[in-house]
Short mmCIF file of C-alpha atoms and ligand atoms in Angstrom, two decimals:
data_model
loop_
_atom_site.label_atom_id
_atom_site.label_comp_id
_atom_site.label_asym_id
_atom_site.label_seq_id
_atom_site.Cartn_x
_atom_site.Cartn_y
_atom_site.Cartn_z
CA MET J 46 -144.81 -17.92 8.85
CA ILE J 47 -141.25 -17.60 7.94
CA LYS J 48 -138.67 -17.02 10.41
CA ALA J 49 -134.99 -16.30 9.60
CA ILE J 50 -131.88 -16.33 11.50
CA VAL J 51 -129.31 -13.95 9.83
CA THR J 52 -125.89 -14.28 11.72
CA GLY J 53 -124.35 -10.57 11.35
CA HIS J 54 -126.92 -8.70 10.95
CA SER J 55 -125.52 -5.45 12.34
CA LYS J 56 -123.95 -4.17 9.02
CA GLY J 57 -122.89 -5.12 5.56
CA LEU J 58 -124.61 -7.57 3.85
CA GLY J 59 -126.21 -9.49 7.35
CA ALA J 60 -127.98 -5.40 7.91
CA ALA J 61 -129.22 -5.38 4.51
CA LEU J 62 -130.52 -9.06 4.60
CA ALA J 63 -132.61 -8.25 7.54
CA ALA J 64 -133.96 -5.56 6.18
CA ASP J 65 -135.20 -6.98 3.04
CA LEU J 66 -136.10 -9.94 4.84
CA LEU J 67 -138.39 -7.77 7.61
CA GLU J 68 -140.15 -6.14 4.43
CA ARG J 69 -141.54 -9.37 2.97
CA GLY J 70 -142.90 -9.91 6.10
CA ALA J 71 -140.76 -12.67 7.66
CA GLN J 72 -139.56 -12.93 10.96
CA VAL J 73 -135.77 -12.13 11.85
CA LEU J 74 -134.26 -13.17 14.79
CA GLY J 75 -130.32 -11.19 14.35
CA ILE J 76 -127.02 -12.23 15.90
CA ALA J 77 -124.38 -10.20 16.38
CA ARG J 78 -122.40 -8.45 19.03
CA ALA J 79 -123.55 -4.99 18.04
CA SER J 80 -127.53 -3.94 17.31
CA GLY J 81 -128.74 -3.81 14.03
CA GLN J 82 -131.70 -1.24 15.28
CA SER J 83 -131.78 1.46 13.37
CA ALA J 84 -131.67 5.31 14.72
CA GLU J 85 -135.25 5.24 14.27
CA GLY J 86 -135.95 2.99 16.69
CA PRO J 87 -137.06 -0.64 16.98
CA SER J 88 -138.07 -2.93 14.08
CA ALA J 89 -141.17 -4.44 14.07
CA GLY J 90 -140.53 -8.14 13.66
CA LEU J 91 -136.60 -8.10 14.61
CA THR J 92 -135.50 -9.71 17.34
CA GLU J 93 -131.92 -9.60 18.60
CA LEU J 94 -129.14 -12.13 20.24
CA SER J 95 -126.07 -10.04 21.67
CA LEU J 96 -123.36 -12.78 21.34
CA ASP J 97 -119.80 -13.00 20.09
CA LEU J 98 -119.62 -15.53 17.89
CA ALA J 99 -115.63 -16.13 18.72
CA ASP J 100 -117.00 -17.69 21.94
CA SER J 101 -118.03 -21.08 20.60
CA ALA J 102 -118.43 -22.51 24.28
CA ALA J 103 -121.22 -18.58 25.11
CA LEU J 104 -122.64 -20.18 21.86
CA ALA J 105 -122.88 -24.26 22.42
CA PHE J 106 -124.58 -22.50 26.22
CA TRP J 107 -127.02 -20.91 24.05
CA LEU J 108 -128.03 -22.94 22.00
CA ALA J 109 -128.59 -25.78 24.36
CA GLY J 110 -131.64 -23.69 25.96
CA ASP J 111 -134.82 -23.56 24.67
CA THR J 112 -135.23 -20.05 23.26
CA LEU J 113 -134.35 -21.21 20.05
CA ARG J 114 -136.90 -23.73 19.74
CA ASP J 115 -139.65 -22.04 21.56
CA TRP J 116 -138.73 -18.96 18.23
CA LEU J 117 -139.11 -21.36 15.60
CA ALA J 118 -142.23 -22.72 17.28
CA ASP J 119 -144.83 -21.54 15.13
CA ALA J 120 -142.72 -21.52 12.13
CA ALA J 121 -143.99 -22.97 8.62
CA THR J 122 -140.07 -21.92 6.85
CA VAL J 123 -137.11 -21.30 9.02
CA LEU J 124 -134.43 -19.71 6.37
CA LEU J 125 -130.94 -19.47 8.53
CA ILE J 126 -128.09 -17.48 6.66
CA ASN J 127 -124.38 -17.89 7.98
CA ASN J 128 -123.46 -14.20 7.27
CA ALA J 129 -121.16 -13.53 10.18
CA GLY J 130 -117.58 -13.57 8.91
CA THR J 131 -114.22 -12.00 9.46
CA VAL J 132 -111.62 -11.74 6.63
CA GLN J 133 -109.27 -11.39 9.74
CA PRO J 134 -106.53 -12.39 9.89
CA VAL J 135 -104.45 -11.08 6.94
CA GLY J 136 -100.92 -11.48 6.39
CA PRO J 137 -98.39 -14.61 5.87
CA LEU J 138 -98.05 -17.29 8.93
CA ALA J 139 -95.46 -15.61 10.10
CA VAL J 140 -97.30 -12.38 11.57
CA GLN J 141 -100.54 -14.22 12.16
CA ASP J 142 -101.94 -14.05 16.02
CA PRO J 143 -102.40 -17.62 16.72
CA ALA J 144 -105.78 -16.78 19.30
CA GLU J 145 -107.02 -14.76 16.03
CA VAL J 146 -107.28 -17.38 13.86
CA GLY J 147 -108.60 -19.39 16.83
CA ARG J 148 -111.46 -16.43 16.34
CA ALA J 149 -111.80 -16.76 12.83
CA VAL J 150 -112.63 -20.19 12.64
CA ALA J 151 -115.18 -19.82 15.64
CA VAL J 152 -116.99 -16.88 13.63
CA ASN J 153 -116.23 -18.10 9.86
CA VAL J 154 -116.47 -21.86 10.50
CA ALA J 155 -117.56 -23.90 13.92
CA ALA J 156 -120.49 -20.46 14.53
CA PRO J 157 -122.03 -21.64 11.06
CA LEU J 158 -121.69 -25.61 11.53
CA MET J 159 -123.11 -25.75 15.11
CA LEU J 160 -126.15 -23.00 14.28
CA ALA J 161 -126.87 -25.37 11.44
CA ALA J 162 -127.04 -28.70 13.42
CA ALA J 163 -128.97 -26.92 16.32
CA VAL J 164 -131.56 -25.24 14.00
CA VAL J 165 -132.19 -28.46 12.00
CA GLN J 166 -132.80 -29.79 15.50
CA ALA J 167 -135.39 -27.08 16.96
CA MET J 168 -137.53 -26.36 14.25
CA PRO J 169 -141.00 -27.89 14.27
CA ALA J 170 -142.12 -30.89 12.47
CA GLY J 171 -142.41 -30.85 8.80
CA ALA J 172 -140.93 -27.25 8.55
CA ALA J 173 -139.33 -26.63 6.07
CA CYS J 174 -135.34 -25.26 6.32
CA ARG J 175 -133.33 -23.47 4.15
CA ILE J 176 -130.14 -22.74 4.81
CA VAL J 177 -127.25 -20.73 3.36
CA HIS J 178 -123.62 -20.09 3.91
CA VAL J 179 -121.92 -17.16 2.91
CA SER J 180 -118.63 -17.91 1.44
CA SER J 181 -116.17 -16.66 -0.85
CA GLY J 182 -114.45 -16.71 -4.13
CA ALA J 183 -111.89 -17.38 -1.72
CA GLY J 184 -113.00 -20.75 -0.96
CA ARG J 185 -112.19 -21.57 -4.57
CA ASN J 186 -109.23 -19.97 -4.93
CA ALA J 187 -105.94 -19.62 -2.98
CA TYR J 188 -104.72 -15.82 -2.21
CA PRO J 189 -101.50 -15.02 -0.36
CA GLY J 190 -102.34 -13.55 2.30
CA TRP J 191 -105.71 -14.83 3.08
CA SER J 192 -104.81 -18.50 4.34
CA VAL J 193 -107.27 -18.59 6.98
CA TYR J 194 -110.13 -16.95 4.91
CA CYS J 195 -109.69 -19.01 1.94
CA ALA J 196 -109.72 -21.94 4.44
CA THR J 197 -112.49 -21.45 5.98
CA LYS J 198 -115.06 -20.27 3.06
CA ALA J 199 -113.41 -23.78 1.60
CA ALA J 200 -114.99 -25.52 5.00
CA LEU J 201 -118.86 -23.98 4.61
CA ASP J 202 -118.40 -25.38 0.84
CA LEU J 203 -117.70 -28.67 1.89
CA HIS J 204 -120.04 -28.91 4.81
CA ALA J 205 -122.95 -27.91 2.90
CA SER J 206 -122.28 -30.28 -0.30
CA ALA J 207 -121.91 -33.59 2.48
CA ALA J 208 -125.33 -31.92 4.83
CA ALA J 209 -127.11 -31.69 1.36
CA GLN J 210 -126.82 -35.43 1.51
CA ASP J 211 -128.52 -35.86 4.35
CA ASP J 212 -131.93 -37.95 4.46
CA ASN J 213 -133.74 -34.84 5.50
CA ALA J 214 -136.59 -33.59 2.59
CA ASN J 215 -137.11 -30.81 4.58
CA LEU J 216 -133.63 -29.30 4.46
CA ARG J 217 -132.10 -27.62 1.29
CA ILE J 218 -128.57 -25.91 2.16
CA VAL J 219 -125.90 -23.97 -0.25
CA SER J 220 -122.96 -22.67 0.08
CA LEU J 221 -123.31 -20.06 -1.69
CA ALA J 222 -120.26 -16.96 -2.61
CA PRO J 223 -121.43 -13.30 -3.07
CA GLY J 224 -119.69 -11.80 -5.25
CA VAL J 225 -118.11 -8.46 -3.88
CA ILE J 226 -119.73 -5.98 -2.25
CA ASP J 227 -119.09 -2.34 -0.63
CA THR J 228 -119.02 -3.13 2.63
CA ASP J 229 -116.91 -2.42 5.40
CA MET J 230 -115.01 -5.72 5.23
CA GLN J 231 -113.75 -4.16 1.97
CA GLY J 232 -112.62 -0.83 3.58
CA GLN J 233 -110.75 -3.57 5.79
CA ILE J 234 -109.31 -4.82 2.91
CA ARG J 235 -107.64 -1.86 1.60
CA ALA J 236 -106.34 -0.77 4.32
CA THR J 237 -104.60 -3.77 4.55
CA PRO J 238 -100.69 -3.57 3.80
CA ILE J 239 -99.79 -5.44 0.51
CA ALA J 240 -97.03 -6.57 1.77
CA HIS J 241 -99.57 -8.81 3.88
CA PHE J 242 -101.43 -8.55 1.16
CA PRO J 243 -100.19 -8.45 -2.19
CA LEU J 244 -103.34 -8.64 -4.37
CA ARG J 245 -105.02 -5.71 -2.74
CA GLN J 246 -104.27 -3.29 -5.40
CA ARG J 247 -106.97 -5.23 -7.42
CA PHE J 248 -109.30 -4.38 -4.29
CA ASP J 249 -108.32 -0.54 -4.92
CA ALA J 250 -109.46 -0.78 -8.43
CA LEU J 251 -112.77 -2.79 -7.74
CA LYS J 252 -113.80 0.16 -5.53
CA GLN J 253 -112.47 2.86 -7.54
CA SER J 254 -114.03 1.68 -10.94
CA GLY J 255 -117.79 1.16 -8.54
CA GLU J 256 -117.94 -2.79 -9.17
CA LEU J 257 -118.44 -3.25 -5.17
CA ALA J 258 -122.20 -4.70 -5.24
CA ALA J 259 -124.14 -2.72 -3.02
CA PRO J 260 -125.51 -4.38 0.13
CA PRO J 261 -129.34 -4.28 -0.82
CA ARG J 262 -128.83 -5.33 -4.19
CA VAL J 263 -126.91 -8.38 -3.44
CA ALA J 264 -129.53 -9.58 -0.26
CA ARG J 265 -132.14 -9.06 -2.84
CA GLN J 266 -130.71 -11.58 -5.28
CA LEU J 267 -130.00 -13.98 -2.17
CA LEU J 268 -133.27 -13.86 -1.12
CA ASP J 269 -134.98 -14.48 -4.24
CA PHE J 270 -132.89 -16.86 -4.69
CA MET J 271 -132.93 -18.63 -1.09
CA LEU J 272 -137.06 -18.26 -1.65
CA SER J 273 -136.45 -19.84 -5.42
CA LYS J 274 -137.88 -23.73 -6.69
CA ASP J 275 -134.05 -23.35 -7.75
CA PHE J 276 -132.57 -23.29 -3.89
CA GLY J 277 -130.65 -26.28 -3.29
CA ARG J 278 -129.89 -28.08 -6.01
CA ASP J 279 -126.34 -27.33 -6.28
CA PRO J 280 -125.05 -27.31 -3.02
CA VAL J 281 -122.54 -25.05 -3.85
CA ALA J 282 -123.39 -21.65 -5.78
CA ASP J 283 -121.96 -17.99 -6.78
CA LEU J 284 -124.52 -15.69 -6.93
CA ARG J 285 -123.03 -13.75 -9.79
CA GLN J 286 -123.58 -17.10 -11.94
CA LEU J 287 -126.82 -17.47 -11.19
CA LYS J 288 -129.25 -17.70 -14.06
CA ALA J 289 -133.24 -16.39 -13.92
CA VAL J 290 -133.98 -17.26 -10.46
CA ARG J 291 -137.47 -19.44 -10.56
CA LYS J 292 -139.93 -18.00 -7.75
P1 NAP R 385 -118.93 -7.25 7.50
O1 NAP R 385 -119.54 -5.48 6.86
O2 NAP R 385 -117.98 -6.58 8.32
O3 NAP R 385 -120.21 -7.61 9.19
C1 NAP R 385 -119.23 -8.55 9.14
C2 NAP R 385 -121.00 -8.84 9.99
O4 NAP R 385 -120.85 -9.76 10.98
C3 NAP R 385 -121.40 -7.63 11.00
O5 NAP R 385 -122.56 -7.98 11.17
C4 NAP R 385 -120.34 -8.19 12.45
O6 NAP R 385 -121.41 -7.90 13.57
C5 NAP R 385 -120.80 -10.13 12.50
N1 NAP R 385 -119.56 -10.31 12.94
C6 NAP R 385 -118.31 -10.22 12.52
N2 NAP R 385 -117.62 -11.27 13.63
C7 NAP R 385 -118.71 -11.37 14.45
C8 NAP R 385 -118.13 -12.48 15.65
N3 NAP R 385 -117.14 -12.12 16.90
N4 NAP R 385 -119.74 -12.47 16.52
C9 NAP R 385 -120.60 -11.79 16.23
N5 NAP R 385 -120.79 -11.63 14.93
C10 NAP R 385 -119.77 -10.76 13.94
O7 NAP R 385 -118.68 -8.00 6.12
P2 NAP R 385 -120.02 -7.96 4.82
O8 NAP R 385 -119.02 -7.55 3.70
O9 NAP R 385 -121.29 -7.05 5.40
O10 NAP R 385 -119.52 -9.61 5.20
C11 NAP R 385 -120.63 -10.59 4.80
C12 NAP R 385 -120.57 -12.01 4.77
O11 NAP R 385 -120.25 -12.47 3.63
C13 NAP R 385 -118.38 -12.57 5.56
O12 NAP R 385 -119.01 -13.70 5.48
C14 NAP R 385 -117.65 -12.29 4.11
O13 NAP R 385 -116.78 -13.19 4.41
C15 NAP R 385 -118.82 -12.64 3.27
N6 NAP R 385 -118.06 -12.07 1.84
C16 NAP R 385 -117.85 -10.79 1.78
C17 NAP R 385 -117.75 -10.19 0.59
C18 NAP R 385 -117.91 -8.20 0.31
O14 NAP R 385 -117.02 -8.11 -0.78
N7 NAP R 385 -118.03 -7.52 1.10
C19 NAP R 385 -117.39 -10.76 -0.39
C20 NAP R 385 -117.15 -12.57 -0.32
C21 NAP R 385 -117.89 -12.63 0.87
P3 NAP R 385 -120.64 -7.70 14.62
O15 NAP R 385 -119.12 -6.73 14.64
O16 NAP R 385 -121.80 -6.41 15.64
O17 NAP R 385 -120.17 -8.65 16.11
#
């Protein structure tokens, strides 16, 4: 039985990941503020936790209970996809709201790192654990106006690189850049004043030329990779640069 935890399953890439995992027969625990249930009614196999991942104390409180351990008890394979993320605050330091900086670091860094540790500790003995941090090219290149986003995604890359060196034969972990995807986050980027994000026109052009990938296609590629033999060989990867994956 595959049990998958997907953060930010309410929309965008996370919603596509949850839908694809359910189609593959996995049980999914989705964590976001909003629900990821479709208008047609509850999805069989989807359990939801409504939580603001910017609230690290609330996440720590939930992780200190037994719910996660109980939910994972019958899993042979545990997948954790740390997908929830925010690109805000965008702009130079002079306009960043310090409180918003703190919330972004909590969502983009604290929550993935807390969940990774908690899942490894809660999974049943002998189960295999595969973790993806959804990173970004912005964690590997500096962009003006994206200092918080770049820094938080770079943190995920180094976390995966270090955790991959743990003495744990049951763990594989990859920080994965997914490419540019047609989601609300891209809409937010296009709505940013150029004064705050000088590279915005590059993202306007990607939308206009149809170069943003559809979330279901990225989700399928990501999951094919995550379930493949090659997963975990390199702890930092880019979905656009992967060769065909070995099943
Ligand atoms: P999106 O459409 O904005 O969706 C973001 C998801 O994260 C939502 O489900 C949202 O759920 C959740 N989330 C955000 N803040 C949260 C909070 N405080 N607590 C709980 N959940 C929260 O973004 P996306 O484009 O699908 O992005 C998914 C991931 O891909 C992110 O990590 C992003 O950095 C990365 N990425 C995206 C692109 C791109 O081109 N779109 C490129 C590279 C990397 P709620 O609002 O319901 O809480």
